[in-house]
Structure formats: C-alpha cells, structure tokens
Amino acid sequence: QDPQPFLFDAADVNEDQSINILDVIGIVNRTLNPEKSGFDNTGTNPAPAYIRLENDRIIFTSEGQVASLQFELTGEGLDKIHLTEPPAGFELAYGIVNGKLLGILYSSTNRNIPAGTIDLVKLRDASVTPEWDTILAGDALSNRVPVLKETPAVTAKPEMYLQAYPNPFSQKVTINFRLIENAKVKISVYTMNGRIVNILTDKFLKDGLYWIDWNGTSFNNRTVPSGIYLCRLEGVTPEGIQFKKETKIVFIR
C-alpha cells in the first residue's frame, strides 16, 4: 500500500519521487550526521560497478564507491531461495515483492562495500539460477552508481585483497580484507623501518570477507606518533602454503 503523502515526502529523502535504497542511505546519513540538514544527492557517481549472478552467489566488482545496493531477481522457486553472508558490517534484507525476489544491502554505520571483486551474497537452496530484473546502487551521499551486468566470461574471479579506509585517518581506520581460502592469519602494524607496533588479529579464519579496526595505538595502548605505517597480513593455509599482503596507512594526530 502506498504511504500517505506526508509520510512519502518524509521517506523520499533524495526527492526522486520513489522510495528505495538511496533513501535508506540518506536516512542513515542524517542519523549519523544530525548537524547536516541535507545532502548533495541529486547526481550520479560516474564510476560504474559490475555485478554477476552465478548458481550460488552474486559477484560484485567496484572501486569501493558503493554504499548500498537494491536488486530484484525473477524466475522459478524464488520463495525457496535464502540470501546469506553479506559483507561484514552490512545489513541484508530480502523478500518476495510483486512476484520478484527483492534484496537490499546497506550499512547502518555508513560503510562502503569493499573495493575489488568479492562474493557479495550467497544464494542458498536455488533450484534454478534466477535472472536479473532491476538493480539500483548508491554511494555514501545517496548518489546513484551505475551497475553493469556481466557474464562469467568477462568477470574476474574473486581475489585476495587488503585495504584501509579512511586513509589518512586521525581516530580510527577500518582494515578490510578478503581470504580466498581458509588460513591461519595474522594482521600486524609496523613502522616503516620494520618495528612492530601492534598485532590486530592472530587466528584461524575461513575464506571470506572480514574487517577490523585500529585506533592508532601500540601494544601498551599508547597513541603512536603521526606518520606512515605498514599494515601487513600474513597467512598460512592448512596445506602449509604461505601468503602475504601489505598496505600503507597514514596516521595524523
């Protein structure tokens, strides 16, 4: 049932005459930034994202500019499909609406979907691979982000990555990483001359997407000096295969 006019106006944050995931992000923005009366949410983020539908998952490729996603799937047996395992820090809601499987993905803390090629959502109990209908994506300011549908022949496989955002940072940085296989993983922070500053995690993890925060402190919980630091991910699989990934982080006090 359509909302009453005054409720529609309140929910239609970006004033595009439609209530969708872009309005959800607008509401999150206003909740997290109450001092802002509005947002520049009338444009389009020019950098496109790419999406691919496989038998048991949705693959997503972006530059890290997407904060929200809304999609519709059509086909047979939609009521049997379960959508699971969204990126860490994201909310996933789905249901049958007008005969289509509607899914929405967003972060209540205003995170962006990690950059690179990732497994966005798993599809459980799908007897037949569904097909795309409409897809709508937005950035952190509720601007639309173009999403291009791809076929398996032109989409790269998910790959391991390590990134930090925001960078530079002054209070907290979020380290996002993806594992493409199960492994014993240690993530540490070093100075540029090789002195270890802190260990953020050191444990066995399954393949998938993860994130961890660092607040710019050392082992003794003291704030480190401003400067450039190295975040290093080291891992070893059950078969004994070792791997390593590094990224620079700039801390400003």
PDB file of C-alpha atoms in Angstrom:
ATOM      1  CA  GLN A   1       0.000   0.000   0.000  1.00  0.00           C
ATOM      2  CA  ASP A   2       1.339   3.433  -0.902  1.00  0.00           C
ATOM      3  CA  PRO A   3       2.211   5.675   2.049  1.00  0.00           C
ATOM      4  CA  GLN A   4       0.208   8.779   2.784  1.00  0.00           C
ATOM      5  CA  PRO A   5       1.594  11.902   1.026  1.00  0.00           C
ATOM      6  CA  PHE A   6       3.228  13.451   4.085  1.00  0.00           C
ATOM      7  CA  LEU A   7       4.858  10.126   5.018  1.00  0.00           C
ATOM      8  CA  PHE A   8       6.048   9.678   1.433  1.00  0.00           C
ATOM      9  CA  ASP A   9       7.685  13.123   1.477  1.00  0.00           C
ATOM     10  CA  ALA A  10       9.461  12.315   4.738  1.00  0.00           C
ATOM     11  CA  ALA A  11      10.755   8.981   3.433  1.00  0.00           C
ATOM     12  CA  ASP A  12      11.717  10.235  -0.037  1.00  0.00           C
ATOM     13  CA  VAL A  13      14.983  11.744   1.216  1.00  0.00           C
ATOM     14  CA  ASN A  14      16.524  12.386  -2.196  1.00  0.00           C
ATOM     15  CA  GLU A  15      13.257  13.675  -3.671  1.00  0.00           C
ATOM     16  CA  ASP A  16      13.283  11.418  -6.745  1.00  0.00           C
ATOM     17  CA  GLN A  17       9.599  10.504  -6.316  1.00  0.00           C
ATOM     18  CA  SER A  18      10.497   6.940  -5.333  1.00  0.00           C
ATOM     19  CA  ILE A  19      11.278   5.264  -2.003  1.00  0.00           C
ATOM     20  CA  ASN A  20      14.251   2.932  -2.386  1.00  0.00           C
ATOM     21  CA  ILE A  21      17.696   2.067  -1.022  1.00  0.00           C
ATOM     22  CA  LEU A  22      19.015   5.560  -1.815  1.00  0.00           C
ATOM     23  CA  ASP A  23      16.555   6.952   0.733  1.00  0.00           C
ATOM     24  CA  VAL A  24      17.738   4.391   3.310  1.00  0.00           C
ATOM     25  CA  ILE A  25      21.304   5.688   2.981  1.00  0.00           C
ATOM     26  CA  GLY A  26      20.023   9.270   3.163  1.00  0.00           C
ATOM     27  CA  ILE A  27      18.289   8.464   6.450  1.00  0.00           C
ATOM     28  CA  VAL A  28      21.448   6.765   7.776  1.00  0.00           C
ATOM     29  CA  ASN A  29      23.431   9.884   6.823  1.00  0.00           C
ATOM     30  CA  ARG A  30      21.025  12.146   8.664  1.00  0.00           C
ATOM     31  CA  THR A  31      21.092   9.876  11.708  1.00  0.00           C
ATOM     32  CA  LEU A  32      24.906   9.786  11.826  1.00  0.00           C
ATOM     33  CA  ASN A  33      25.262  13.470  10.883  1.00  0.00           C
ATOM     34  CA  PRO A  34      22.357  15.305  12.558  1.00  0.00           C
ATOM     35  CA  GLU A  35      24.110  18.643  12.115  1.00  0.00           C
ATOM     36  CA  LYS A  36      23.590  18.351   8.352  1.00  0.00           C
ATOM     37  CA  SER A  37      20.179  19.419   7.130  1.00  0.00           C
ATOM     38  CA  GLY A  38      20.568  17.841   3.711  1.00  0.00           C
ATOM     39  CA  PHE A  39      22.911  16.175   1.246  1.00  0.00           C
ATOM     40  CA  ASP A  40      24.005  16.665  -2.327  1.00  0.00           C
ATOM     41  CA  ASN A  41      22.173  13.577  -3.501  1.00  0.00           C
ATOM     42  CA  THR A  42      20.828  14.616  -6.886  1.00  0.00           C
ATOM     43  CA  GLY A  43      23.718  13.500  -9.074  1.00  0.00           C
ATOM     44  CA  THR A  44      25.281  10.279 -10.280  1.00  0.00           C
ATOM     45  CA  ASN A  45      28.592   8.796  -9.207  1.00  0.00           C
ATOM     46  CA  PRO A  46      30.306   8.346 -12.597  1.00  0.00           C
ATOM     47  CA  ALA A  47      32.404   5.294 -11.683  1.00  0.00           C
ATOM     48  CA  PRO A  48      30.395   2.141 -12.550  1.00  0.00           C
ATOM     49  CA  ALA A  49      30.243  -1.113 -10.611  1.00  0.00           C
ATOM     50  CA  TYR A  50      29.834  -4.567 -12.125  1.00  0.00           C
ATOM     51  CA  ILE A  51      27.642  -7.443 -10.998  1.00  0.00           C
ATOM     52  CA  ARG A  52      27.378 -11.094 -11.960  1.00  0.00           C
ATOM     53  CA  LEU A  53      24.885 -13.779 -10.987  1.00  0.00           C
ATOM     54  CA  GLU A  54      26.073 -17.362 -10.560  1.00  0.00           C
ATOM     55  CA  ASN A  55      24.340 -20.533  -9.359  1.00  0.00           C
ATOM     56  CA  ASP A  56      25.076 -19.988  -5.691  1.00  0.00           C
ATOM     57  CA  ARG A  57      26.307 -16.408  -5.315  1.00  0.00           C
ATOM     58  CA  ILE A  58      26.341 -12.814  -6.527  1.00  0.00           C
ATOM     59  CA  ILE A  59      29.770 -11.493  -7.573  1.00  0.00           C
ATOM     60  CA  PHE A  60      30.355  -7.741  -7.292  1.00  0.00           C
ATOM     61  CA  THR A  61      33.229  -5.594  -8.608  1.00  0.00           C
ATOM     62  CA  SER A  62      33.695  -1.929  -7.698  1.00  0.00           C
ATOM     63  CA  GLU A  63      36.218   0.744  -6.768  1.00  0.00           C
ATOM     64  CA  GLY A  64      34.795   0.943  -3.240  1.00  0.00           C
ATOM     65  CA  GLN A  65      32.327   3.715  -4.147  1.00  0.00           C
ATOM     66  CA  VAL A  66      29.109   1.763  -3.457  1.00  0.00           C
ATOM     67  CA  ALA A  67      27.411   2.145  -0.067  1.00  0.00           C
ATOM     68  CA  SER A  68      24.077   0.487  -0.831  1.00  0.00           C
ATOM     69  CA  LEU A  69      22.506  -1.900  -3.299  1.00  0.00           C
ATOM     70  CA  GLN A  70      18.934  -2.866  -4.175  1.00  0.00           C
ATOM     71  CA  PHE A  71      18.149  -5.618  -6.674  1.00  0.00           C
ATOM     72  CA  GLU A  72      15.287  -7.728  -7.999  1.00  0.00           C
ATOM     73  CA  LEU A  73      15.521 -11.328  -9.217  1.00  0.00           C
ATOM     74  CA  THR A  74      12.981 -13.183 -11.349  1.00  0.00           C
ATOM     75  CA  GLY A  75      12.495 -16.852 -12.119  1.00  0.00           C
ATOM     76  CA  GLU A  76      11.140 -20.058 -10.626  1.00  0.00           C
ATOM     77  CA  GLY A  77      11.350 -21.119  -6.993  1.00  0.00           C
ATOM     78  CA  LEU A  78      12.180 -17.639  -5.675  1.00  0.00           C
ATOM     79  CA  ASP A  79      10.360 -18.328  -2.392  1.00  0.00           C
ATOM     80  CA  LYS A  80      12.812 -21.175  -1.674  1.00  0.00           C
ATOM     81  CA  ILE A  81      15.945 -19.038  -2.075  1.00  0.00           C
ATOM     82  CA  HIS A  82      17.789 -17.771   1.002  1.00  0.00           C
ATOM     83  CA  LEU A  83      20.267 -14.891   0.693  1.00  0.00           C
ATOM     84  CA  THR A  84      23.143 -15.136   3.195  1.00  0.00           C
ATOM     85  CA  GLU A  85      26.664 -13.981   4.104  1.00  0.00           C
ATOM     86  CA  PRO A  86      26.692 -10.265   3.203  1.00  0.00           C
ATOM     87  CA  PRO A  87      29.975  -8.333   3.646  1.00  0.00           C
ATOM     88  CA  ALA A  88      30.983  -7.739   7.266  1.00  0.00           C
ATOM     89  CA  GLY A  89      29.286  -4.660   8.691  1.00  0.00           C
ATOM     90  CA  PHE A  90      26.367  -4.765   6.234  1.00  0.00           C
ATOM     91  CA  GLU A  91      22.666  -5.457   6.724  1.00  0.00           C
ATOM     92  CA  LEU A  92      20.866  -7.750   4.276  1.00  0.00           C
ATOM     93  CA  ALA A  93      17.086  -7.878   3.915  1.00  0.00           C
ATOM     94  CA  TYR A  94      15.083  -9.729   1.279  1.00  0.00           C
ATOM     95  CA  GLY A  95      11.603 -10.994   0.463  1.00  0.00           C
ATOM     96  CA  ILE A  96       9.113 -11.653  -2.302  1.00  0.00           C
ATOM     97  CA  VAL A  97       7.527  -8.427  -3.575  1.00  0.00           C
ATOM     98  CA  ASN A  98       5.171  -8.416  -6.579  1.00  0.00           C
ATOM     99  CA  GLY A  99       6.364 -11.870  -7.606  1.00  0.00           C
ATOM    100  CA  LYS A 100      10.060 -10.909  -7.561  1.00  0.00           C
ATOM    101  CA  LEU A 101      12.813 -11.559  -5.017  1.00  0.00           C
ATOM    102  CA  LEU A 102      13.753  -8.114  -3.705  1.00  0.00           C
ATOM    103  CA  GLY A 103      17.062  -7.742  -1.859  1.00  0.00           C
ATOM    104  CA  ILE A 104      18.609  -4.684  -0.198  1.00  0.00           C
ATOM    105  CA  LEU A 105      22.122  -4.338   1.178  1.00  0.00           C
ATOM    106  CA  TYR A 106      23.296  -1.388   3.269  1.00  0.00           C
ATOM    107  CA  SER A 107      25.393  -0.412   6.285  1.00  0.00           C
ATOM    108  CA  SER A 108      23.857   1.295   9.306  1.00  0.00           C
ATOM    109  CA  THR A 109      27.323   2.728  10.058  1.00  0.00           C
ATOM    110  CA  ASN A 110      27.781   4.238   6.584  1.00  0.00           C
ATOM    111  CA  ARG A 111      30.441   1.815   5.338  1.00  0.00           C
ATOM    112  CA  ASN A 112      31.160   1.242   1.659  1.00  0.00           C
ATOM    113  CA  ILE A 113      31.150  -2.182   0.052  1.00  0.00           C
ATOM    114  CA  PRO A 114      34.828  -3.251  -0.121  1.00  0.00           C
ATOM    115  CA  ALA A 115      36.628  -2.471  -3.351  1.00  0.00           C
ATOM    116  CA  GLY A 116      37.703  -5.200  -5.743  1.00  0.00           C
ATOM    117  CA  THR A 117      35.917  -8.357  -6.843  1.00  0.00           C
ATOM    118  CA  ILE A 118      34.042 -10.007  -3.979  1.00  0.00           C
ATOM    119  CA  ASP A 119      31.374 -12.564  -3.183  1.00  0.00           C
ATOM    120  CA  LEU A 120      28.609 -10.122  -2.327  1.00  0.00           C
ATOM    121  CA  VAL A 121      25.841 -12.515  -1.252  1.00  0.00           C
ATOM    122  CA  LYS A 122      25.420 -16.303  -1.220  1.00  0.00           C
ATOM    123  CA  LEU A 123      22.281 -17.890  -2.734  1.00  0.00           C
ATOM    124  CA  ARG A 124      21.095 -20.950  -0.816  1.00  0.00           C
ATOM    125  CA  ASP A 125      18.536 -23.517  -1.998  1.00  0.00           C
ATOM    126  CA  ALA A 126      18.231 -22.127  -5.537  1.00  0.00           C
ATOM    127  CA  SER A 127      16.981 -24.971  -7.740  1.00  0.00           C
ATOM    128  CA  VAL A 128      17.326 -22.826 -10.859  1.00  0.00           C
ATOM    129  CA  THR A 129      19.614 -19.823 -11.318  1.00  0.00           C
ATOM    130  CA  PRO A 130      17.340 -16.742 -11.252  1.00  0.00           C
ATOM    131  CA  GLU A 131      17.649 -13.805 -13.625  1.00  0.00           C
ATOM    132  CA  TRP A 132      18.255 -10.116 -13.046  1.00  0.00           C
ATOM    133  CA  ASP A 133      15.478  -7.587 -13.122  1.00  0.00           C
ATOM    134  CA  THR A 134      16.180  -4.064 -11.810  1.00  0.00           C
ATOM    135  CA  ILE A 135      19.394  -3.103  -9.980  1.00  0.00           C
ATOM    136  CA  LEU A 136      19.918   0.164  -8.076  1.00  0.00           C
ATOM    137  CA  ALA A 137      23.112   1.226  -6.292  1.00  0.00           C
ATOM    138  CA  GLY A 138      24.132   4.376  -4.428  1.00  0.00           C
ATOM    139  CA  ASP A 139      27.223   5.943  -2.915  1.00  0.00           C
ATOM    140  CA  ALA A 140      27.551   7.330   0.620  1.00  0.00           C
ATOM    141  CA  LEU A 141      25.814  10.572  -0.420  1.00  0.00           C
ATOM    142  CA  SER A 142      22.823   8.749  -1.955  1.00  0.00           C
ATOM    143  CA  ASN A 143      24.009   9.478  -5.497  1.00  0.00           C
ATOM    144  CA  ARG A 144      23.201   6.734  -7.990  1.00  0.00           C
ATOM    145  CA  VAL A 145      26.070   4.470  -9.057  1.00  0.00           C
ATOM    146  CA  PRO A 146      25.729   2.766 -12.469  1.00  0.00           C
ATOM    147  CA  VAL A 147      25.774  -1.030 -12.198  1.00  0.00           C
ATOM    148  CA  LEU A 148      26.624  -3.076 -15.306  1.00  0.00           C
ATOM    149  CA  LYS A 149      25.583  -6.721 -15.543  1.00  0.00           C
ATOM    150  CA  GLU A 150      28.357  -9.073 -16.593  1.00  0.00           C
ATOM    151  CA  THR A 151      28.590 -12.682 -17.735  1.00  0.00           C
ATOM    152  CA  PRO A 152      31.002 -15.238 -16.235  1.00  0.00           C
ATOM    153  CA  ALA A 153      33.176 -14.988 -19.363  1.00  0.00           C
ATOM    154  CA  VAL A 154      34.142 -11.346 -18.702  1.00  0.00           C
ATOM    155  CA  THR A 155      34.225 -11.187 -14.906  1.00  0.00           C
ATOM    156  CA  ALA A 156      37.376 -11.969 -12.941  1.00  0.00           C
ATOM    157  CA  LYS A 157      37.317 -14.447 -10.076  1.00  0.00           C
ATOM    158  CA  PRO A 158      37.316 -13.052  -6.520  1.00  0.00           C
ATOM    159  CA  GLU A 159      40.830 -12.298  -5.358  1.00  0.00           C
ATOM    160  CA  MET A 160      42.550 -11.682  -2.060  1.00  0.00           C
ATOM    161  CA  TYR A 161      42.895  -8.042  -1.055  1.00  0.00           C
ATOM    162  CA  LEU A 162      43.800  -5.795   1.868  1.00  0.00           C
ATOM    163  CA  GLN A 163      42.733  -2.154   2.122  1.00  0.00           C
ATOM    164  CA  ALA A 164      42.278   0.577   4.736  1.00  0.00           C
ATOM    165  CA  TYR A 165      39.654   3.325   4.980  1.00  0.00           C
ATOM    166  CA  PRO A 166      39.739   6.204   5.709  1.00  0.00           C
ATOM    167  CA  ASN A 167      43.342   6.736   4.802  1.00  0.00           C
ATOM    168  CA  PRO A 168      44.821   9.066   6.098  1.00  0.00           C
ATOM    169  CA  PHE A 169      42.996   8.775   9.447  1.00  0.00           C
ATOM    170  CA  SER A 170      43.110  10.519  12.808  1.00  0.00           C
ATOM    171  CA  GLN A 171      40.932   8.421  15.127  1.00  0.00           C
ATOM    172  CA  LYS A 172      40.124   5.020  13.643  1.00  0.00           C
ATOM    173  CA  VAL A 173      40.920   3.157  10.447  1.00  0.00           C
ATOM    174  CA  THR A 174      38.987   0.124   9.214  1.00  0.00           C
ATOM    175  CA  ILE A 175      41.060  -2.605   7.602  1.00  0.00           C
ATOM    176  CA  ASN A 176      39.071  -4.684   5.101  1.00  0.00           C
ATOM    177  CA  PHE A 177      40.483  -7.926   3.780  1.00  0.00           C
ATOM    178  CA  ARG A 178      39.373 -10.951   1.792  1.00  0.00           C
ATOM    179  CA  LEU A 179      40.669 -14.506   2.106  1.00  0.00           C
ATOM    180  CA  ILE A 180      40.205 -16.858  -0.835  1.00  0.00           C
ATOM    181  CA  GLU A 181      40.886 -19.948   1.293  1.00  0.00           C
ATOM    182  CA  ASN A 182      40.937 -20.989   4.943  1.00  0.00           C
ATOM    183  CA  ALA A 183      44.127 -19.935   6.728  1.00  0.00           C
ATOM    184  CA  LYS A 184      45.849 -19.030   9.987  1.00  0.00           C
ATOM    185  CA  VAL A 185      46.009 -15.231   9.668  1.00  0.00           C
ATOM    186  CA  LYS A 186      47.969 -12.548  11.493  1.00  0.00           C
ATOM    187  CA  ILE A 187      47.446  -8.844  10.817  1.00  0.00           C
ATOM    188  CA  SER A 188      50.107  -6.539  12.273  1.00  0.00           C
ATOM    189  CA  VAL A 189      51.056  -2.867  12.102  1.00  0.00           C
ATOM    190  CA  TYR A 190      54.718  -1.880  11.610  1.00  0.00           C
ATOM    191  CA  THR A 191      56.674   1.324  11.375  1.00  0.00           C
ATOM    192  CA  MET A 192      58.323   1.937   8.027  1.00  0.00           C
ATOM    193  CA  ASN A 193      61.684   0.860   9.476  1.00  0.00           C
ATOM    194  CA  GLY A 194      60.292  -2.557  10.407  1.00  0.00           C
ATOM    195  CA  ARG A 195      59.470  -2.190  14.121  1.00  0.00           C
ATOM    196  CA  ILE A 196      56.229  -3.925  15.086  1.00  0.00           C
ATOM    197  CA  VAL A 197      53.651  -1.594  16.657  1.00  0.00           C
ATOM    198  CA  ASN A 198      50.620  -3.806  17.283  1.00  0.00           C
ATOM    199  CA  ILE A 199      49.011  -7.118  16.339  1.00  0.00           C
ATOM    200  CA  LEU A 200      45.352  -6.665  15.397  1.00  0.00           C
ATOM    201  CA  THR A 201      44.419 -10.323  14.992  1.00  0.00           C
ATOM    202  CA  ASP A 202      46.157 -13.700  15.038  1.00  0.00           C
ATOM    203  CA  LYS A 203      43.811 -16.661  14.495  1.00  0.00           C
ATOM    204  CA  PHE A 204      42.398 -19.184  12.047  1.00  0.00           C
ATOM    205  CA  LEU A 205      39.801 -17.764   9.629  1.00  0.00           C
ATOM    206  CA  LYS A 206      37.655 -19.276   6.897  1.00  0.00           C
ATOM    207  CA  ASP A 207      37.668 -17.828   3.393  1.00  0.00           C
ATOM    208  CA  GLY A 208      35.516 -14.728   3.099  1.00  0.00           C
ATOM    209  CA  LEU A 209      35.334 -11.005   3.816  1.00  0.00           C
ATOM    210  CA  TYR A 210      36.476  -9.503   7.123  1.00  0.00           C
ATOM    211  CA  TRP A 211      37.143  -6.117   8.694  1.00  0.00           C
ATOM    212  CA  ILE A 212      38.984  -4.976  11.798  1.00  0.00           C
ATOM    213  CA  ASP A 213      39.548  -1.503  13.300  1.00  0.00           C
ATOM    214  CA  TRP A 214      42.774   0.089  14.532  1.00  0.00           C
ATOM    215  CA  ASN A 215      42.685   3.228  16.668  1.00  0.00           C
ATOM    216  CA  GLY A 216      46.327   4.224  16.240  1.00  0.00           C
ATOM    217  CA  THR A 217      47.646   2.694  19.460  1.00  0.00           C
ATOM    218  CA  SER A 218      50.573   0.407  20.268  1.00  0.00           C
ATOM    219  CA  PHE A 219      50.785  -2.762  22.394  1.00  0.00           C
ATOM    220  CA  ASN A 220      50.688  -0.715  25.610  1.00  0.00           C
ATOM    221  CA  ASN A 221      47.611   1.201  24.396  1.00  0.00           C
ATOM    222  CA  ARG A 222      49.568   4.418  23.844  1.00  0.00           C
ATOM    223  CA  THR A 223      48.816   6.570  20.814  1.00  0.00           C
ATOM    224  CA  VAL A 224      51.553   6.261  18.201  1.00  0.00           C
ATOM    225  CA  PRO A 225      53.204   9.308  16.585  1.00  0.00           C
ATOM    226  CA  SER A 226      51.880  10.712  13.339  1.00  0.00           C
ATOM    227  CA  GLY A 227      53.392   9.099  10.300  1.00  0.00           C
ATOM    228  CA  ILE A 228      53.209   6.331   7.720  1.00  0.00           C
ATOM    229  CA  TYR A 229      52.700   2.782   8.960  1.00  0.00           C
ATOM    230  CA  LEU A 230      52.607  -0.576   7.235  1.00  0.00           C
ATOM    231  CA  CYS A 231      49.660  -2.930   7.743  1.00  0.00           C
ATOM    232  CA  ARG A 232      50.746  -6.487   6.968  1.00  0.00           C
ATOM    233  CA  LEU A 233      48.539  -9.546   6.517  1.00  0.00           C
ATOM    234  CA  GLU A 234      50.378 -12.867   6.801  1.00  0.00           C
ATOM    235  CA  GLY A 235      48.735 -16.249   6.431  1.00  0.00           C
ATOM    236  CA  VAL A 236      49.357 -19.948   6.082  1.00  0.00           C
ATOM    237  CA  THR A 237      46.842 -22.471   4.760  1.00  0.00           C
ATOM    238  CA  PRO A 238      46.273 -25.942   6.272  1.00  0.00           C
ATOM    239  CA  GLU A 239      48.402 -27.270   3.391  1.00  0.00           C
ATOM    240  CA  GLY A 240      51.301 -25.063   4.510  1.00  0.00           C
ATOM    241  CA  ILE A 241      51.055 -22.507   1.684  1.00  0.00           C
ATOM    242  CA  GLN A 242      52.160 -19.069   2.930  1.00  0.00           C
ATOM    243  CA  PHE A 243      50.978 -15.716   1.622  1.00  0.00           C
ATOM    244  CA  LYS A 244      51.387 -12.035   2.495  1.00  0.00           C
ATOM    245  CA  LYS A 245      49.710  -8.731   1.643  1.00  0.00           C
ATOM    246  CA  GLU A 246      50.664  -5.193   2.728  1.00  0.00           C
ATOM    247  CA  THR A 247      49.204  -1.700   2.561  1.00  0.00           C
ATOM    248  CA  LYS A 248      50.414   1.664   3.845  1.00  0.00           C
ATOM    249  CA  ILE A 249      48.394   3.619   6.419  1.00  0.00           C
ATOM    250  CA  VAL A 250      48.843   7.307   7.207  1.00  0.00           C
ATOM    251  CA  PHE A 251      48.080   8.341  10.807  1.00  0.00           C
ATOM    252  CA  ILE A 252      47.576  12.049  11.605  1.00  0.00           C
ATOM    253  CA  ARG A 253      47.224  13.120  15.258  1.00  0.00           C
TER     254      ARG A 253
END
